[in-house]
Amino acid sequence: MAQNSRFLRTSGVHASIEKDPWHENAFVLSIDNAEQSHVNLAEPGEVFYEYLRRIANAVDQLKEPGEPLTALHLGAGALTLARYVQATRPGSVQHAVELERELLDFVLEQLPMPAGTNLTSHVGDAREALAGLPAGLLFDVVILDIFSGPDAPAHLACADFYREAAALLAPEGILAVNVGDEPGFTLVASQSKALQEAMTSVAAYGTSMLFSRRYPGNIILLGRNGSWPQGWAQALVAAGPHPATVLTGVELDELTG
């Protein structure tokens, strides 16, 4: 596949999809010349980016291997995790919300979803789109992958939005929020606190060195309306990528300040 690009009218930048020179059948989506997503069409069960692998690990804990689930993706990107869910849990019902209409069309044209995927796409703001989802549908996992740096959208980076998203969860479901942040982790701290206000149980999951706050990187925040299952944090740490840390309770309170 030759390089292809598409202008995104909402943000005023270009998106491109290029072949990964190091991995056969893999492609990289870049937005405004910054790598955003990686997709292996031949092996969608492989997740290359570290932070997405961690979200996939959390999804793996939700049900028995291979059992279908319901998933909501807020921020579609190249639909890497939607492909992962389909590959590992055929028959899953998924919805994806993307603000950029051109991006969603571009990705689906250039990197088609696997045959048999049950994915409904929605174009619009992540918060506004919640009201347009099928009535009564509850999700085993809601994934928010929109934040990048300290300038997160205020209407999404708040406890009220997290409460609205949490209301869509099945009883054992989780809300997974990818937070990319700069050294100091002010956004990670503020979003951890907001999630704690909205949900009963909250955890922060990431590469161990990031919790020193001296480096930029991505932390996955996980929220649940009930308590965590026994051994759940240990299973996430064991799943890697290594070294990994999961903070809950008092340790997480120290992160939020």
PDB file of C-alpha atoms in Angstrom:
ATOM      1  CA  MET A   1       0.000   0.000   0.000  1.00  0.00           C
ATOM      2  CA  ALA A   2       1.428   3.374  -0.986  1.00  0.00           C
ATOM      3  CA  GLN A   3       1.315   6.268   1.418  1.00  0.00           C
ATOM      4  CA  ASN A   4      -2.120   7.816   1.612  1.00  0.00           C
ATOM      5  CA  SER A   5      -3.234  10.953   3.377  1.00  0.00           C
ATOM      6  CA  ARG A   6      -6.488  12.680   4.228  1.00  0.00           C
ATOM      7  CA  PHE A   7      -7.204  16.213   5.397  1.00  0.00           C
ATOM      8  CA  LEU A   8      -9.161  16.357   8.657  1.00  0.00           C
ATOM      9  CA  ARG A   9     -11.425  19.371   8.526  1.00  0.00           C
ATOM     10  CA  THR A  10     -12.297  19.594  12.221  1.00  0.00           C
ATOM     11  CA  SER A  11      -8.693  19.833  13.424  1.00  0.00           C
ATOM     12  CA  GLY A  12      -7.219  21.271  10.210  1.00  0.00           C
ATOM     13  CA  VAL A  13      -4.385  18.730   9.940  1.00  0.00           C
ATOM     14  CA  HIS A  14      -3.547  15.758   7.738  1.00  0.00           C
ATOM     15  CA  ALA A  15      -3.719  12.078   8.630  1.00  0.00           C
ATOM     16  CA  SER A  16      -1.551   9.543   6.827  1.00  0.00           C
ATOM     17  CA  ILE A  17      -1.282   5.782   6.756  1.00  0.00           C
ATOM     18  CA  GLU A  18       2.087   4.267   5.898  1.00  0.00           C
ATOM     19  CA  LYS A  19       3.432   0.748   5.765  1.00  0.00           C
ATOM     20  CA  ASP A  20       5.519  -0.254   8.771  1.00  0.00           C
ATOM     21  CA  PRO A  21       8.960  -1.035   7.274  1.00  0.00           C
ATOM     22  CA  TRP A  22       9.793  -3.439  10.117  1.00  0.00           C
ATOM     23  CA  HIS A  23       6.619  -5.508  10.301  1.00  0.00           C
ATOM     24  CA  GLU A  24       4.986  -7.189   7.328  1.00  0.00           C
ATOM     25  CA  ASN A  25       1.259  -6.469   6.963  1.00  0.00           C
ATOM     26  CA  ALA A  26       1.490  -3.687   9.567  1.00  0.00           C
ATOM     27  CA  PHE A  27       0.643  -0.005   9.107  1.00  0.00           C
ATOM     28  CA  VAL A  28       1.070   3.200  11.077  1.00  0.00           C
ATOM     29  CA  LEU A  29      -1.523   5.964  11.295  1.00  0.00           C
ATOM     30  CA  SER A  30      -0.009   9.409  11.854  1.00  0.00           C
ATOM     31  CA  ILE A  31      -1.904  12.630  12.531  1.00  0.00           C
ATOM     32  CA  ASP A  32      -0.127  15.921  11.929  1.00  0.00           C
ATOM     33  CA  ASN A  33       3.105  13.909  11.446  1.00  0.00           C
ATOM     34  CA  ALA A  34       2.828  12.305  14.913  1.00  0.00           C
ATOM     35  CA  GLU A  35       2.429   8.529  15.083  1.00  0.00           C
ATOM     36  CA  GLN A  36      -0.969   7.737  16.556  1.00  0.00           C
ATOM     37  CA  SER A  37      -1.820   4.082  15.963  1.00  0.00           C
ATOM     38  CA  HIS A  38      -0.261   0.829  14.773  1.00  0.00           C
ATOM     39  CA  VAL A  39      -2.237  -1.957  13.110  1.00  0.00           C
ATOM     40  CA  ASN A  40      -1.135  -5.434  12.039  1.00  0.00           C
ATOM     41  CA  LEU A  41      -3.794  -6.584   9.595  1.00  0.00           C
ATOM     42  CA  ALA A  42      -2.503 -10.165   9.552  1.00  0.00           C
ATOM     43  CA  GLU A  43      -2.282 -10.440  13.351  1.00  0.00           C
ATOM     44  CA  PRO A  44      -4.813  -8.035  14.916  1.00  0.00           C
ATOM     45  CA  GLY A  45      -4.350  -9.832  18.226  1.00  0.00           C
ATOM     46  CA  GLU A  46      -0.863  -8.318  18.424  1.00  0.00           C
ATOM     47  CA  VAL A  47      -0.838  -4.835  19.964  1.00  0.00           C
ATOM     48  CA  PHE A  48       2.410  -2.981  19.308  1.00  0.00           C
ATOM     49  CA  TYR A  49       2.077   0.231  21.332  1.00  0.00           C
ATOM     50  CA  GLU A  50       2.768  -0.224  25.036  1.00  0.00           C
ATOM     51  CA  TYR A  51      -0.174   1.772  26.403  1.00  0.00           C
ATOM     52  CA  LEU A  52      -2.668   0.030  24.113  1.00  0.00           C
ATOM     53  CA  ARG A  53      -1.252  -3.331  25.182  1.00  0.00           C
ATOM     54  CA  ARG A  54      -2.017  -2.413  28.771  1.00  0.00           C
ATOM     55  CA  ILE A  55      -5.636  -1.583  27.923  1.00  0.00           C
ATOM     56  CA  ALA A  56      -5.836  -4.905  26.069  1.00  0.00           C
ATOM     57  CA  ASN A  57      -4.545  -6.628  29.212  1.00  0.00           C
ATOM     58  CA  ALA A  58      -7.358  -5.040  31.208  1.00  0.00           C
ATOM     59  CA  VAL A  59      -9.895  -6.210  28.621  1.00  0.00           C
ATOM     60  CA  ASP A  60      -8.466  -9.720  28.916  1.00  0.00           C
ATOM     61  CA  GLN A  61      -9.399  -9.753  32.608  1.00  0.00           C
ATOM     62  CA  LEU A  62     -13.078  -9.040  32.045  1.00  0.00           C
ATOM     63  CA  LYS A  63     -14.337 -12.460  30.958  1.00  0.00           C
ATOM     64  CA  GLU A  64     -13.120 -15.945  30.178  1.00  0.00           C
ATOM     65  CA  PRO A  65     -10.818 -16.110  27.097  1.00  0.00           C
ATOM     66  CA  GLY A  66     -12.767 -16.023  23.845  1.00  0.00           C
ATOM     67  CA  GLU A  67     -16.046 -14.966  25.443  1.00  0.00           C
ATOM     68  CA  PRO A  68     -17.695 -12.097  23.513  1.00  0.00           C
ATOM     69  CA  LEU A  69     -18.171  -8.752  25.198  1.00  0.00           C
ATOM     70  CA  THR A  70     -19.554  -5.290  24.527  1.00  0.00           C
ATOM     71  CA  ALA A  71     -17.080  -2.447  24.001  1.00  0.00           C
ATOM     72  CA  LEU A  72     -17.342   1.302  23.467  1.00  0.00           C
ATOM     73  CA  HIS A  73     -14.342   3.115  21.982  1.00  0.00           C
ATOM     74  CA  LEU A  74     -14.315   6.887  22.514  1.00  0.00           C
ATOM     75  CA  GLY A  75     -11.630   8.087  20.124  1.00  0.00           C
ATOM     76  CA  ALA A  76     -11.331   5.591  17.302  1.00  0.00           C
ATOM     77  CA  GLY A  77      -7.824   6.144  15.908  1.00  0.00           C
ATOM     78  CA  ALA A  78      -6.993   3.195  13.651  1.00  0.00           C
ATOM     79  CA  LEU A  79      -9.393   0.992  15.655  1.00  0.00           C
ATOM     80  CA  THR A  80      -6.474  -1.052  16.994  1.00  0.00           C
ATOM     81  CA  LEU A  81      -8.315  -2.196  20.117  1.00  0.00           C
ATOM     82  CA  ALA A  82     -11.557  -2.846  18.244  1.00  0.00           C
ATOM     83  CA  ARG A  83      -9.566  -5.194  16.002  1.00  0.00           C
ATOM     84  CA  TYR A  84      -8.006  -6.792  19.082  1.00  0.00           C
ATOM     85  CA  VAL A  85     -11.396  -7.436  20.663  1.00  0.00           C
ATOM     86  CA  GLN A  86     -12.719  -8.977  17.457  1.00  0.00           C
ATOM     87  CA  ALA A  87      -9.632 -11.180  17.068  1.00  0.00           C
ATOM     88  CA  THR A  88      -9.636 -12.436  20.657  1.00  0.00           C
ATOM     89  CA  ARG A  89     -13.387 -12.421  21.298  1.00  0.00           C
ATOM     90  CA  PRO A  90     -15.300 -13.081  18.049  1.00  0.00           C
ATOM     91  CA  GLY A  91     -18.948 -12.148  18.239  1.00  0.00           C
ATOM     92  CA  SER A  92     -18.346  -9.080  20.391  1.00  0.00           C
ATOM     93  CA  VAL A  93     -20.600  -6.057  19.903  1.00  0.00           C
ATOM     94  CA  GLN A  94     -18.634  -2.823  19.550  1.00  0.00           C
ATOM     95  CA  HIS A  95     -19.301   0.877  19.042  1.00  0.00           C
ATOM     96  CA  ALA A  96     -16.718   3.523  18.147  1.00  0.00           C
ATOM     97  CA  VAL A  97     -17.040   7.302  18.403  1.00  0.00           C
ATOM     98  CA  GLU A  98     -14.707   9.604  16.462  1.00  0.00           C
ATOM     99  CA  LEU A  99     -14.857  13.392  16.180  1.00  0.00           C
ATOM    100  CA  GLU A 100     -13.201  13.452  12.746  1.00  0.00           C
ATOM    101  CA  ARG A 101     -15.531  12.047  10.079  1.00  0.00           C
ATOM    102  CA  GLU A 102     -12.713  11.999   7.525  1.00  0.00           C
ATOM    103  CA  LEU A 103     -10.473   9.995   9.851  1.00  0.00           C
ATOM    104  CA  LEU A 104     -13.027   7.265  10.420  1.00  0.00           C
ATOM    105  CA  ASP A 105     -13.749   6.969   6.696  1.00  0.00           C
ATOM    106  CA  PHE A 106     -10.029   7.032   5.869  1.00  0.00           C
ATOM    107  CA  VAL A 107      -9.138   4.267   8.316  1.00  0.00           C
ATOM    108  CA  LEU A 108     -11.990   1.989   7.266  1.00  0.00           C
ATOM    109  CA  GLU A 109     -11.117   2.484   3.577  1.00  0.00           C
ATOM    110  CA  GLN A 110      -7.397   1.839   3.941  1.00  0.00           C
ATOM    111  CA  LEU A 111      -7.420  -0.668   6.809  1.00  0.00           C
ATOM    112  CA  PRO A 112     -10.696  -2.617   6.605  1.00  0.00           C
ATOM    113  CA  MET A 113     -11.991  -4.343   9.701  1.00  0.00           C
ATOM    114  CA  PRO A 114     -11.800  -8.162   9.821  1.00  0.00           C
ATOM    115  CA  ALA A 115     -14.711 -10.032   8.279  1.00  0.00           C
ATOM    116  CA  GLY A 116     -17.499 -10.633  10.756  1.00  0.00           C
ATOM    117  CA  THR A 117     -16.734  -7.599  12.933  1.00  0.00           C
ATOM    118  CA  ASN A 118     -19.847  -6.156  14.571  1.00  0.00           C
ATOM    119  CA  LEU A 119     -18.752  -2.510  14.840  1.00  0.00           C
ATOM    120  CA  THR A 120     -21.056   0.508  14.667  1.00  0.00           C
ATOM    121  CA  SER A 121     -19.288   3.825  14.092  1.00  0.00           C
ATOM    122  CA  HIS A 122     -20.525   7.224  15.263  1.00  0.00           C
ATOM    123  CA  VAL A 123     -19.198  10.634  14.243  1.00  0.00           C
ATOM    124  CA  GLY A 124     -19.269  13.352  16.887  1.00  0.00           C
ATOM    125  CA  ASP A 125     -18.079  14.543  20.264  1.00  0.00           C
ATOM    126  CA  ALA A 126     -17.375  11.716  22.707  1.00  0.00           C
ATOM    127  CA  ARG A 127     -19.632  13.128  25.438  1.00  0.00           C
ATOM    128  CA  GLU A 128     -22.490  14.158  23.187  1.00  0.00           C
ATOM    129  CA  ALA A 129     -22.422  10.773  21.433  1.00  0.00           C
ATOM    130  CA  LEU A 130     -23.258   8.890  24.638  1.00  0.00           C
ATOM    131  CA  ALA A 131     -26.888   9.978  24.375  1.00  0.00           C
ATOM    132  CA  GLY A 132     -27.140   8.530  20.856  1.00  0.00           C
ATOM    133  CA  LEU A 133     -26.109   4.990  21.766  1.00  0.00           C
ATOM    134  CA  PRO A 134     -28.723   2.209  21.717  1.00  0.00           C
ATOM    135  CA  ALA A 135     -31.024   2.498  24.714  1.00  0.00           C
ATOM    136  CA  GLY A 136     -30.398  -0.115  27.372  1.00  0.00           C
ATOM    137  CA  LEU A 137     -27.074  -1.297  25.948  1.00  0.00           C
ATOM    138  CA  LEU A 138     -24.460  -1.715  28.682  1.00  0.00           C
ATOM    139  CA  PHE A 139     -20.762  -2.118  27.966  1.00  0.00           C
ATOM    140  CA  ASP A 140     -18.217  -4.432  29.512  1.00  0.00           C
ATOM    141  CA  VAL A 141     -15.550  -1.868  28.706  1.00  0.00           C
ATOM    142  CA  VAL A 142     -15.586   1.805  27.772  1.00  0.00           C
ATOM    143  CA  ILE A 143     -12.232   3.017  26.420  1.00  0.00           C
ATOM    144  CA  LEU A 144     -11.415   6.733  26.309  1.00  0.00           C
ATOM    145  CA  ASP A 145      -8.354   7.403  24.158  1.00  0.00           C
ATOM    146  CA  ILE A 146      -8.481  11.129  23.456  1.00  0.00           C
ATOM    147  CA  PHE A 147      -6.212  12.900  25.956  1.00  0.00           C
ATOM    148  CA  SER A 148      -2.751  13.889  24.742  1.00  0.00           C
ATOM    149  CA  GLY A 149      -0.807  16.325  26.897  1.00  0.00           C
ATOM    150  CA  PRO A 150      -2.080  18.850  29.416  1.00  0.00           C
ATOM    151  CA  ASP A 151      -4.616  20.515  27.060  1.00  0.00           C
ATOM    152  CA  ALA A 152      -7.340  17.903  27.478  1.00  0.00           C
ATOM    153  CA  PRO A 153     -10.910  18.936  26.572  1.00  0.00           C
ATOM    154  CA  ALA A 154     -12.417  20.307  29.777  1.00  0.00           C
ATOM    155  CA  HIS A 155     -15.860  18.775  29.153  1.00  0.00           C
ATOM    156  CA  LEU A 156     -14.254  15.306  28.997  1.00  0.00           C
ATOM    157  CA  ALA A 157     -11.561  15.725  31.662  1.00  0.00           C
ATOM    158  CA  CYS A 158     -14.019  15.934  34.543  1.00  0.00           C
ATOM    159  CA  ALA A 159     -15.889  13.808  37.061  1.00  0.00           C
ATOM    160  CA  ASP A 160     -19.292  14.574  35.499  1.00  0.00           C
ATOM    161  CA  PHE A 161     -18.268  12.993  32.199  1.00  0.00           C
ATOM    162  CA  TYR A 162     -16.810   9.979  33.963  1.00  0.00           C
ATOM    163  CA  ARG A 163     -20.117   9.519  35.823  1.00  0.00           C
ATOM    164  CA  GLU A 164     -21.976   9.575  32.500  1.00  0.00           C
ATOM    165  CA  ALA A 165     -19.594   7.005  31.019  1.00  0.00           C
ATOM    166  CA  ALA A 166     -19.704   4.849  34.164  1.00  0.00           C
ATOM    167  CA  ALA A 167     -23.507   4.724  33.932  1.00  0.00           C
ATOM    168  CA  LEU A 168     -23.123   2.816  30.651  1.00  0.00           C
ATOM    169  CA  LEU A 169     -21.105   0.002  32.226  1.00  0.00           C
ATOM    170  CA  ALA A 170     -22.325  -3.507  32.868  1.00  0.00           C
ATOM    171  CA  PRO A 171     -22.100  -4.526  36.561  1.00  0.00           C
ATOM    172  CA  GLU A 172     -18.599  -6.012  36.184  1.00  0.00           C
ATOM    173  CA  GLY A 173     -17.465  -3.512  33.526  1.00  0.00           C
ATOM    174  CA  ILE A 174     -14.517  -1.122  33.514  1.00  0.00           C
ATOM    175  CA  LEU A 175     -13.793   2.351  32.213  1.00  0.00           C
ATOM    176  CA  ALA A 176     -10.262   2.617  30.772  1.00  0.00           C
ATOM    177  CA  VAL A 177      -8.781   6.086  30.206  1.00  0.00           C
ATOM    178  CA  ASN A 178      -5.484   6.629  28.414  1.00  0.00           C
ATOM    179  CA  VAL A 179      -3.797   9.753  29.796  1.00  0.00           C
ATOM    180  CA  GLY A 180      -0.706  10.990  27.959  1.00  0.00           C
ATOM    181  CA  ASP A 181       1.110  13.555  30.075  1.00  0.00           C
ATOM    182  CA  GLU A 182       4.292  15.571  30.524  1.00  0.00           C
ATOM    183  CA  PRO A 183       6.748  15.284  33.450  1.00  0.00           C
ATOM    184  CA  GLY A 184       5.034  16.249  36.688  1.00  0.00           C
ATOM    185  CA  PHE A 185       1.887  14.352  35.622  1.00  0.00           C
ATOM    186  CA  THR A 186      -0.555  17.121  36.491  1.00  0.00           C
ATOM    187  CA  LEU A 187      -3.137  15.708  34.077  1.00  0.00           C
ATOM    188  CA  VAL A 188      -2.692  12.169  35.390  1.00  0.00           C
ATOM    189  CA  ALA A 189      -3.186  13.466  38.936  1.00  0.00           C
ATOM    190  CA  SER A 190      -6.255  15.548  38.085  1.00  0.00           C
ATOM    191  CA  GLN A 191      -7.892  12.758  36.095  1.00  0.00           C
ATOM    192  CA  SER A 192      -7.178  10.175  38.792  1.00  0.00           C
ATOM    193  CA  LYS A 193      -8.926  12.445  41.272  1.00  0.00           C
ATOM    194  CA  ALA A 194     -11.865  13.075  38.923  1.00  0.00           C
ATOM    195  CA  LEU A 195     -12.267   9.350  38.324  1.00  0.00           C
ATOM    196  CA  GLN A 196     -12.173   8.696  42.085  1.00  0.00           C
ATOM    197  CA  GLU A 197     -15.046  11.152  42.489  1.00  0.00           C
ATOM    198  CA  ALA A 198     -17.085   9.309  39.873  1.00  0.00           C
ATOM    199  CA  MET A 199     -16.393   5.628  40.513  1.00  0.00           C
ATOM    200  CA  THR A 200     -16.060   3.266  43.462  1.00  0.00           C
ATOM    201  CA  SER A 201     -12.683   1.712  42.563  1.00  0.00           C
ATOM    202  CA  VAL A 202      -9.865   3.351  40.586  1.00  0.00           C
ATOM    203  CA  ALA A 203      -6.408   2.128  39.570  1.00  0.00           C
ATOM    204  CA  ALA A 204      -3.468   3.599  37.660  1.00  0.00           C
ATOM    205  CA  TYR A 205      -1.507   1.190  35.450  1.00  0.00           C
ATOM    206  CA  GLY A 206       1.718   1.910  33.598  1.00  0.00           C
ATOM    207  CA  THR A 207       5.455   1.500  33.188  1.00  0.00           C
ATOM    208  CA  SER A 208       6.987   1.601  36.661  1.00  0.00           C
ATOM    209  CA  MET A 209       9.444   4.452  36.027  1.00  0.00           C
ATOM    210  CA  LEU A 210       6.656   6.788  34.930  1.00  0.00           C
ATOM    211  CA  PHE A 211       5.301   6.988  38.464  1.00  0.00           C
ATOM    212  CA  SER A 212       8.403   8.960  39.453  1.00  0.00           C
ATOM    213  CA  ARG A 213       6.789  11.812  37.459  1.00  0.00           C
ATOM    214  CA  ARG A 214      10.157  12.630  35.893  1.00  0.00           C
ATOM    215  CA  TYR A 215       9.324  11.388  32.398  1.00  0.00           C
ATOM    216  CA  PRO A 216       6.582  11.959  29.823  1.00  0.00           C
ATOM    217  CA  GLY A 217       4.400   8.992  29.010  1.00  0.00           C
ATOM    218  CA  ASN A 218       1.053   7.279  29.133  1.00  0.00           C
ATOM    219  CA  ILE A 219      -0.753   6.060  32.238  1.00  0.00           C
ATOM    220  CA  ILE A 220      -3.898   3.960  31.971  1.00  0.00           C
ATOM    221  CA  LEU A 221      -6.549   4.870  34.530  1.00  0.00           C
ATOM    222  CA  LEU A 222      -9.091   2.150  35.244  1.00  0.00           C
ATOM    223  CA  GLY A 223     -12.410   2.665  36.972  1.00  0.00           C
ATOM    224  CA  ARG A 224     -15.032   0.229  38.206  1.00  0.00           C
ATOM    225  CA  ASN A 225     -18.409   0.745  39.873  1.00  0.00           C
ATOM    226  CA  GLY A 226     -17.712  -2.089  42.320  1.00  0.00           C
ATOM    227  CA  SER A 227     -14.619  -3.503  43.990  1.00  0.00           C
ATOM    228  CA  TRP A 228     -11.693  -5.030  42.093  1.00  0.00           C
ATOM    229  CA  PRO A 229     -11.699  -8.831  41.776  1.00  0.00           C
ATOM    230  CA  GLN A 230      -9.153 -10.649  43.901  1.00  0.00           C
ATOM    231  CA  GLY A 231      -5.760 -10.867  42.206  1.00  0.00           C
ATOM    232  CA  TRP A 232      -6.742  -8.486  39.415  1.00  0.00           C
ATOM    233  CA  ALA A 233      -3.913  -5.976  39.947  1.00  0.00           C
ATOM    234  CA  GLN A 234      -1.327  -8.757  40.223  1.00  0.00           C
ATOM    235  CA  ALA A 235      -2.573 -10.229  36.926  1.00  0.00           C
ATOM    236  CA  LEU A 236      -2.138  -6.872  35.179  1.00  0.00           C
ATOM    237  CA  VAL A 237       1.412  -6.509  36.495  1.00  0.00           C
ATOM    238  CA  ALA A 238       2.250 -10.031  35.377  1.00  0.00           C
ATOM    239  CA  ALA A 239       0.814  -9.392  31.902  1.00  0.00           C
ATOM    240  CA  GLY A 240       3.349  -6.598  31.294  1.00  0.00           C
ATOM    241  CA  PRO A 241       4.899  -4.973  29.392  1.00  0.00           C
ATOM    242  CA  HIS A 242       7.529  -5.092  32.106  1.00  0.00           C
ATOM    243  CA  PRO A 243       8.284  -3.501  34.490  1.00  0.00           C
ATOM    244  CA  ALA A 244       4.709  -2.586  35.316  1.00  0.00           C
ATOM    245  CA  THR A 245       3.027  -0.989  38.319  1.00  0.00           C
ATOM    246  CA  VAL A 246      -0.624  -0.831  39.378  1.00  0.00           C
ATOM    247  CA  LEU A 247      -1.555   1.742  42.016  1.00  0.00           C
ATOM    248  CA  THR A 248      -4.794   1.577  44.023  1.00  0.00           C
ATOM    249  CA  GLY A 249      -6.015   2.836  47.391  1.00  0.00           C
ATOM    250  CA  VAL A 250      -3.566   4.879  49.461  1.00  0.00           C
ATOM    251  CA  GLU A 251      -0.816   4.599  46.849  1.00  0.00           C
ATOM    252  CA  LEU A 252      -3.119   6.122  44.254  1.00  0.00           C
ATOM    253  CA  ASP A 253      -4.105   8.872  46.693  1.00  0.00           C
ATOM    254  CA  GLU A 254      -0.434   9.843  46.871  1.00  0.00           C
ATOM    255  CA  LEU A 255      -0.383  10.164  43.078  1.00  0.00           C
ATOM    256  CA  THR A 256      -3.427  12.433  43.067  1.00  0.00           C
ATOM    257  CA  GLY A 257      -1.981  14.604  45.837  1.00  0.00           C
TER     258      GLY A 257
END
